[in-house]
Amino acid sequence: MDQIVPSLLDQGFFYVDNFLGELVGHFVLNQVKEMHYSGVLQDGQLAGPGPFGVSKMNIRGDKIAWVNGGERRCEAIHLLLTLIDTLVSLCIGRLGKSIIRERSKAMVACYPGKGTGYVKHVDNPNADGRCITCIYYLNKNWNPQEHGGILRIFPEGKSYVADVEPLFDRLLFFWSDRRNPHEVQPSYATRYAITVWYFDSEERAEAKRRFRDLTGTFLHWII
């Protein structure tokens, strides 16, 4: 785990395999599948209008739900979030100027195959406070040659791209801002993941102030 901060500072991303172990990871997967099969997951939304004449499904094809881990039958997801929180807390103070005190709810996501993906984008292009993106993957026996679904990162200022396979029990970290444009390549099998974002406290507070000044209301983000 000591590699997380150096890798983020040098490469902009880092992942660790076998994060929870087979048994606990399997419990998380089962809870996510139950959410999927029971119809809890809904179409992911775009932050703004898409390009003219391009359908939303051609930009972002996932189905999602937001959870805090305290919901019924989310006990394993709660454990996952607690462990990620603990891991990130150990990095605080070593991430440059970023001051992290809170995170988003967890976004449970499913790409239902059929070539669904997410075009190249930046999670936080406009200083909304998101600092670190953490994604936990839940896909057993995933074969990227057959199933696709690779997360491709385009690190700013680097001469290479980074392809991350969405393998079961893999936890990925990367900067949420313009340093890491990324895409989810078309998936041809059901692809599950859970994402949380950790906030830079000062940037998030400033984003809330901007929103209040523009609208006269307080910003209440689900994330």
mmCIF file of C-alpha atoms in Angstrom:
data_model
loop_
_atom_site.group_PDB
_atom_site.id
_atom_site.type_symbol
_atom_site.label_atom_id
_atom_site.label_comp_id
_atom_site.label_asym_id
_atom_site.label_seq_id
_atom_site.Cartn_x
_atom_site.Cartn_y
_atom_site.Cartn_z
ATOM 1 C CA MET A 1 0.000 0.000 0.000
ATOM 2 C CA ASP A 2 3.018 2.288 0.387
ATOM 3 C CA GLN A 3 3.066 2.569 -3.415
ATOM 4 C CA ILE A 4 -0.250 4.429 -3.693
ATOM 5 C CA VAL A 5 1.010 7.974 -3.082
ATOM 6 C CA PRO A 6 4.279 7.689 -5.074
ATOM 7 C CA SER A 7 2.399 6.143 -8.015
ATOM 8 C CA LEU A 8 -0.301 8.830 -7.946
ATOM 9 C CA LEU A 9 2.292 11.589 -7.832
ATOM 10 C CA ASP A 10 4.435 10.045 -10.574
ATOM 11 C CA GLN A 11 2.006 8.269 -12.924
ATOM 12 C CA GLY A 12 -1.368 9.643 -11.862
ATOM 13 C CA PHE A 13 -2.904 6.251 -11.083
ATOM 14 C CA PHE A 14 -2.383 3.040 -9.122
ATOM 15 C CA TYR A 15 -4.245 -0.230 -8.637
ATOM 16 C CA VAL A 16 -4.057 -3.091 -6.175
ATOM 17 C CA ASP A 17 -5.337 -6.623 -6.783
ATOM 18 C CA ASN A 18 -6.922 -9.033 -4.288
ATOM 19 C CA PHE A 19 -8.097 -6.097 -2.203
ATOM 20 C CA LEU A 20 -10.839 -7.860 -0.228
ATOM 21 C CA GLY A 21 -10.114 -11.486 -0.984
ATOM 22 C CA GLU A 22 -12.302 -14.027 -2.737
ATOM 23 C CA LEU A 23 -14.901 -14.520 -0.011
ATOM 24 C CA VAL A 24 -15.670 -10.893 0.865
ATOM 25 C CA GLY A 25 -15.408 -9.805 -2.760
ATOM 26 C CA HIS A 26 -17.962 -12.479 -3.643
ATOM 27 C CA PHE A 27 -20.392 -11.074 -1.039
ATOM 28 C CA VAL A 28 -20.001 -7.579 -2.530
ATOM 29 C CA LEU A 29 -20.620 -8.957 -6.015
ATOM 30 C CA ASN A 30 -23.766 -10.752 -4.888
ATOM 31 C CA GLN A 31 -25.170 -7.569 -3.362
ATOM 32 C CA VAL A 32 -24.465 -5.607 -6.538
ATOM 33 C CA LYS A 33 -26.074 -8.336 -8.663
ATOM 34 C CA GLU A 34 -29.146 -8.242 -6.443
ATOM 35 C CA MET A 35 -29.417 -4.487 -6.987
ATOM 36 C CA HIS A 36 -29.119 -5.039 -10.725
ATOM 37 C CA TYR A 37 -31.637 -7.867 -10.972
ATOM 38 C CA SER A 38 -34.171 -6.093 -8.750
ATOM 39 C CA GLY A 39 -34.223 -3.026 -11.005
ATOM 40 C CA VAL A 40 -32.543 -0.625 -8.569
ATOM 41 C CA LEU A 41 -29.972 0.514 -11.141
ATOM 42 C CA GLN A 42 -31.094 3.322 -13.448
ATOM 43 C CA ASP A 43 -29.547 4.872 -16.558
ATOM 44 C CA GLY A 44 -26.467 6.973 -15.770
ATOM 45 C CA GLN A 45 -26.924 10.692 -16.377
ATOM 46 C CA LEU A 46 -24.738 13.160 -18.222
ATOM 47 C CA ALA A 47 -23.441 16.201 -16.345
ATOM 48 C CA GLY A 48 -24.490 18.438 -19.246
ATOM 49 C CA PRO A 49 -26.071 18.213 -22.673
ATOM 50 C CA GLY A 50 -24.402 15.784 -25.039
ATOM 51 C CA PRO A 51 -23.191 16.646 -28.539
ATOM 52 C CA PHE A 52 -26.019 17.560 -30.901
ATOM 53 C CA GLY A 53 -27.452 14.521 -32.676
ATOM 54 C CA VAL A 54 -25.627 12.005 -30.439
ATOM 55 C CA SER A 55 -27.770 9.822 -28.200
ATOM 56 C CA LYS A 56 -26.980 9.589 -24.501
ATOM 57 C CA MET A 57 -26.459 5.820 -24.821
ATOM 58 C CA ASN A 58 -23.654 6.432 -27.329
ATOM 59 C CA ILE A 59 -21.847 8.527 -24.730
ATOM 60 C CA ARG A 60 -22.580 6.677 -21.498
ATOM 61 C CA GLY A 61 -24.204 3.236 -21.415
ATOM 62 C CA ASP A 62 -24.096 2.295 -17.736
ATOM 63 C CA LYS A 63 -26.878 1.809 -15.207
ATOM 64 C CA ILE A 64 -26.207 3.136 -11.713
ATOM 65 C CA ALA A 65 -27.438 3.594 -8.155
ATOM 66 C CA TRP A 66 -26.057 5.726 -5.326
ATOM 67 C CA VAL A 67 -25.628 4.099 -1.905
ATOM 68 C CA ASN A 68 -23.974 5.032 1.377
ATOM 69 C CA GLY A 69 -23.563 1.435 2.524
ATOM 70 C CA GLY A 70 -26.112 1.704 5.312
ATOM 71 C CA GLU A 71 -28.985 0.455 3.189
ATOM 72 C CA ARG A 72 -30.555 -2.962 3.687
ATOM 73 C CA ARG A 73 -28.519 -5.762 2.107
ATOM 74 C CA CYS A 74 -25.499 -3.490 1.534
ATOM 75 C CA GLU A 75 -23.447 -4.797 4.461
ATOM 76 C CA ALA A 76 -20.572 -6.061 2.311
ATOM 77 C CA ILE A 77 -20.554 -2.816 0.321
ATOM 78 C CA HIS A 78 -20.342 -0.931 3.628
ATOM 79 C CA LEU A 79 -17.303 -3.001 4.607
ATOM 80 C CA LEU A 80 -15.664 -2.242 1.244
ATOM 81 C CA LEU A 81 -16.238 1.499 1.695
ATOM 82 C CA THR A 82 -14.880 1.410 5.231
ATOM 83 C CA LEU A 83 -11.676 -0.272 4.071
ATOM 84 C CA ILE A 84 -11.196 2.173 1.188
ATOM 85 C CA ASP A 85 -11.764 5.074 3.607
ATOM 86 C CA THR A 86 -9.104 3.645 5.909
ATOM 87 C CA LEU A 87 -6.660 3.268 3.050
ATOM 88 C CA VAL A 88 -7.207 6.822 1.795
ATOM 89 C CA SER A 89 -6.894 8.193 5.334
ATOM 90 C CA LEU A 90 -3.371 6.793 5.455
ATOM 91 C CA CYS A 91 -2.510 8.878 2.384
ATOM 92 C CA ILE A 92 -3.770 12.183 3.770
ATOM 93 C CA GLY A 93 -1.018 14.723 4.164
ATOM 94 C CA ARG A 94 1.095 13.148 1.422
ATOM 95 C CA LEU A 95 -0.994 14.200 -1.601
ATOM 96 C CA GLY A 96 0.441 17.622 -2.268
ATOM 97 C CA LYS A 97 -1.871 20.502 -1.383
ATOM 98 C CA SER A 98 -5.049 18.404 -1.341
ATOM 99 C CA ILE A 99 -6.902 18.274 1.975
ATOM 100 C CA ILE A 100 -9.321 15.339 2.004
ATOM 101 C CA ARG A 101 -12.007 15.173 4.686
ATOM 102 C CA GLU A 102 -14.994 13.628 2.922
ATOM 103 C CA ARG A 103 -16.090 11.581 -0.055
ATOM 104 C CA SER A 104 -19.106 10.934 -2.226
ATOM 105 C CA LYS A 105 -21.673 8.252 -1.852
ATOM 106 C CA ALA A 106 -20.771 5.080 -3.723
ATOM 107 C CA MET A 107 -21.888 4.757 -7.331
ATOM 108 C CA VAL A 108 -22.785 1.144 -8.087
ATOM 109 C CA ALA A 109 -22.561 0.711 -11.858
ATOM 110 C CA CYS A 110 -23.334 -1.944 -14.436
ATOM 111 C CA TYR A 111 -22.521 -1.889 -18.135
ATOM 112 C CA PRO A 112 -24.970 -4.491 -19.459
ATOM 113 C CA GLY A 113 -22.795 -5.673 -22.353
ATOM 114 C CA LYS A 114 -24.024 -5.140 -25.916
ATOM 115 C CA GLY A 115 -21.115 -2.795 -26.640
ATOM 116 C CA THR A 116 -21.979 -0.291 -23.904
ATOM 117 C CA GLY A 117 -19.189 1.966 -22.656
ATOM 118 C CA TYR A 118 -18.368 5.555 -21.738
ATOM 119 C CA VAL A 119 -16.587 7.876 -24.150
ATOM 120 C CA LYS A 120 -13.415 9.722 -23.204
ATOM 121 C CA HIS A 121 -14.120 12.215 -20.431
ATOM 122 C CA VAL A 122 -12.768 13.835 -17.264
ATOM 123 C CA ASP A 123 -14.562 13.215 -13.967
ATOM 124 C CA ASN A 124 -13.865 16.708 -12.644
ATOM 125 C CA PRO A 125 -13.169 19.139 -15.487
ATOM 126 C CA ASN A 126 -14.527 22.232 -13.716
ATOM 127 C CA ALA A 127 -13.099 22.174 -10.178
ATOM 128 C CA ASP A 128 -16.162 20.641 -8.482
ATOM 129 C CA GLY A 129 -14.040 19.304 -5.621
ATOM 130 C CA ARG A 130 -13.461 15.728 -6.704
ATOM 131 C CA CYS A 131 -9.798 14.904 -6.150
ATOM 132 C CA ILE A 132 -9.317 11.121 -6.246
ATOM 133 C CA THR A 133 -11.436 8.574 -8.098
ATOM 134 C CA CYS A 134 -11.505 5.056 -6.591
ATOM 135 C CA ILE A 135 -13.039 2.193 -8.561
ATOM 136 C CA TYR A 136 -13.545 -1.338 -7.251
ATOM 137 C CA TYR A 137 -14.120 -3.976 -9.938
ATOM 138 C CA LEU A 138 -16.275 -7.080 -9.579
ATOM 139 C CA ASN A 139 -15.885 -9.086 -12.777
ATOM 140 C CA LYS A 140 -14.897 -12.722 -12.399
ATOM 141 C CA ASN A 141 -13.256 -14.574 -15.294
ATOM 142 C CA TRP A 142 -13.034 -11.369 -17.313
ATOM 143 C CA ASN A 143 -11.294 -11.756 -20.659
ATOM 144 C CA PRO A 144 -10.630 -8.326 -22.226
ATOM 145 C CA GLN A 145 -9.989 -9.845 -25.641
ATOM 146 C CA GLU A 146 -13.491 -11.312 -25.597
ATOM 147 C CA HIS A 147 -15.380 -9.030 -23.213
ATOM 148 C CA GLY A 148 -13.719 -5.633 -23.846
ATOM 149 C CA GLY A 149 -14.586 -3.158 -21.104
ATOM 150 C CA ILE A 150 -11.047 -1.890 -20.492
ATOM 151 C CA LEU A 151 -10.646 1.438 -18.706
ATOM 152 C CA ARG A 152 -8.156 3.406 -20.788
ATOM 153 C CA ILE A 153 -6.457 6.333 -19.049
ATOM 154 C CA PHE A 154 -4.737 9.092 -21.036
ATOM 155 C CA PRO A 155 -2.349 10.606 -18.432
ATOM 156 C CA GLU A 156 -1.719 14.294 -19.091
ATOM 157 C CA GLY A 157 1.738 15.016 -20.428
ATOM 158 C CA LYS A 158 2.639 11.344 -20.857
ATOM 159 C CA SER A 159 3.523 9.620 -24.115
ATOM 160 C CA TYR A 160 1.556 6.481 -23.227
ATOM 161 C CA VAL A 161 -1.938 5.333 -22.313
ATOM 162 C CA ALA A 162 -2.722 3.025 -19.403
ATOM 163 C CA ASP A 163 -5.140 0.143 -19.960
ATOM 164 C CA VAL A 164 -6.737 -1.201 -16.779
ATOM 165 C CA GLU A 165 -8.680 -4.456 -17.031
ATOM 166 C CA PRO A 166 -11.799 -4.479 -14.789
ATOM 167 C CA LEU A 167 -10.786 -7.654 -12.952
ATOM 168 C CA PHE A 168 -12.559 -9.036 -9.883
ATOM 169 C CA ASP A 169 -11.298 -7.624 -6.561
ATOM 170 C CA ARG A 170 -9.137 -4.937 -8.203
ATOM 171 C CA LEU A 171 -9.121 -1.436 -6.662
ATOM 172 C CA LEU A 172 -8.007 1.475 -8.856
ATOM 173 C CA PHE A 173 -7.030 5.010 -7.808
ATOM 174 C CA PHE A 174 -6.492 7.992 -10.123
ATOM 175 C CA TRP A 175 -6.682 11.785 -10.048
ATOM 176 C CA SER A 176 -10.196 12.980 -10.882
ATOM 177 C CA ASP A 177 -9.223 16.211 -12.637
ATOM 178 C CA ARG A 178 -7.910 17.000 -16.111
ATOM 179 C CA ARG A 179 -4.711 15.062 -15.449
ATOM 180 C CA ASN A 180 -6.553 11.826 -16.270
ATOM 181 C CA PRO A 181 -8.980 11.792 -19.181
ATOM 182 C CA HIS A 182 -10.282 8.236 -19.495
ATOM 183 C CA GLU A 183 -12.811 6.062 -21.261
ATOM 184 C CA VAL A 184 -14.607 2.770 -20.716
ATOM 185 C CA GLN A 185 -14.201 0.802 -23.904
ATOM 186 C CA PRO A 186 -17.222 -1.126 -25.233
ATOM 187 C CA SER A 187 -18.216 -4.031 -23.010
ATOM 188 C CA TYR A 188 -19.612 -7.235 -24.478
ATOM 189 C CA ALA A 189 -20.435 -8.879 -21.154
ATOM 190 C CA THR A 190 -22.047 -7.549 -17.976
ATOM 191 C CA ARG A 191 -19.469 -5.375 -16.225
ATOM 192 C CA TYR A 192 -19.811 -4.298 -12.582
ATOM 193 C CA ALA A 193 -17.931 -1.663 -10.577
ATOM 194 C CA ILE A 194 -18.320 0.544 -7.507
ATOM 195 C CA THR A 195 -16.882 4.079 -7.614
ATOM 196 C CA VAL A 196 -16.320 6.689 -4.924
ATOM 197 C CA TRP A 197 -14.767 10.138 -5.179
ATOM 198 C CA TYR A 198 -12.739 11.807 -2.449
ATOM 199 C CA PHE A 199 -13.073 15.580 -2.206
ATOM 200 C CA ASP A 200 -10.462 18.276 -1.803
ATOM 201 C CA SER A 201 -12.093 20.292 0.981
ATOM 202 C CA GLU A 202 -11.064 23.753 -0.234
ATOM 203 C CA GLU A 203 -11.994 23.154 -3.869
ATOM 204 C CA ARG A 204 -15.350 21.659 -2.880
ATOM 205 C CA ALA A 205 -16.162 24.595 -0.600
ATOM 206 C CA GLU A 206 -15.296 27.028 -3.403
ATOM 207 C CA ALA A 207 -17.475 25.078 -5.869
ATOM 208 C CA LYS A 208 -20.395 25.327 -3.444
ATOM 209 C CA ARG A 209 -19.821 29.079 -3.100
ATOM 210 C CA ARG A 210 -19.810 29.509 -6.885
ATOM 211 C CA PHE A 211 -23.040 27.566 -7.210
ATOM 212 C CA ARG A 212 -24.700 29.581 -4.439
ATOM 213 C CA ASP A 213 -23.620 32.864 -6.013
ATOM 214 C CA LEU A 214 -24.976 31.804 -9.414
ATOM 215 C CA THR A 215 -28.281 30.331 -8.277
ATOM 216 C CA GLY A 216 -29.005 31.747 -4.856
ATOM 217 C CA THR A 217 -29.386 28.223 -3.509
ATOM 218 C CA PHE A 218 -27.110 25.754 -1.791
ATOM 219 C CA LEU A 219 -25.529 22.964 -3.758
ATOM 220 C CA HIS A 220 -26.712 19.516 -2.679
ATOM 221 C CA TRP A 221 -24.823 16.959 -4.742
ATOM 222 C CA ILE A 222 -25.661 13.299 -4.560
ATOM 223 C CA ILE A 223 -21.915 12.863 -4.795
#
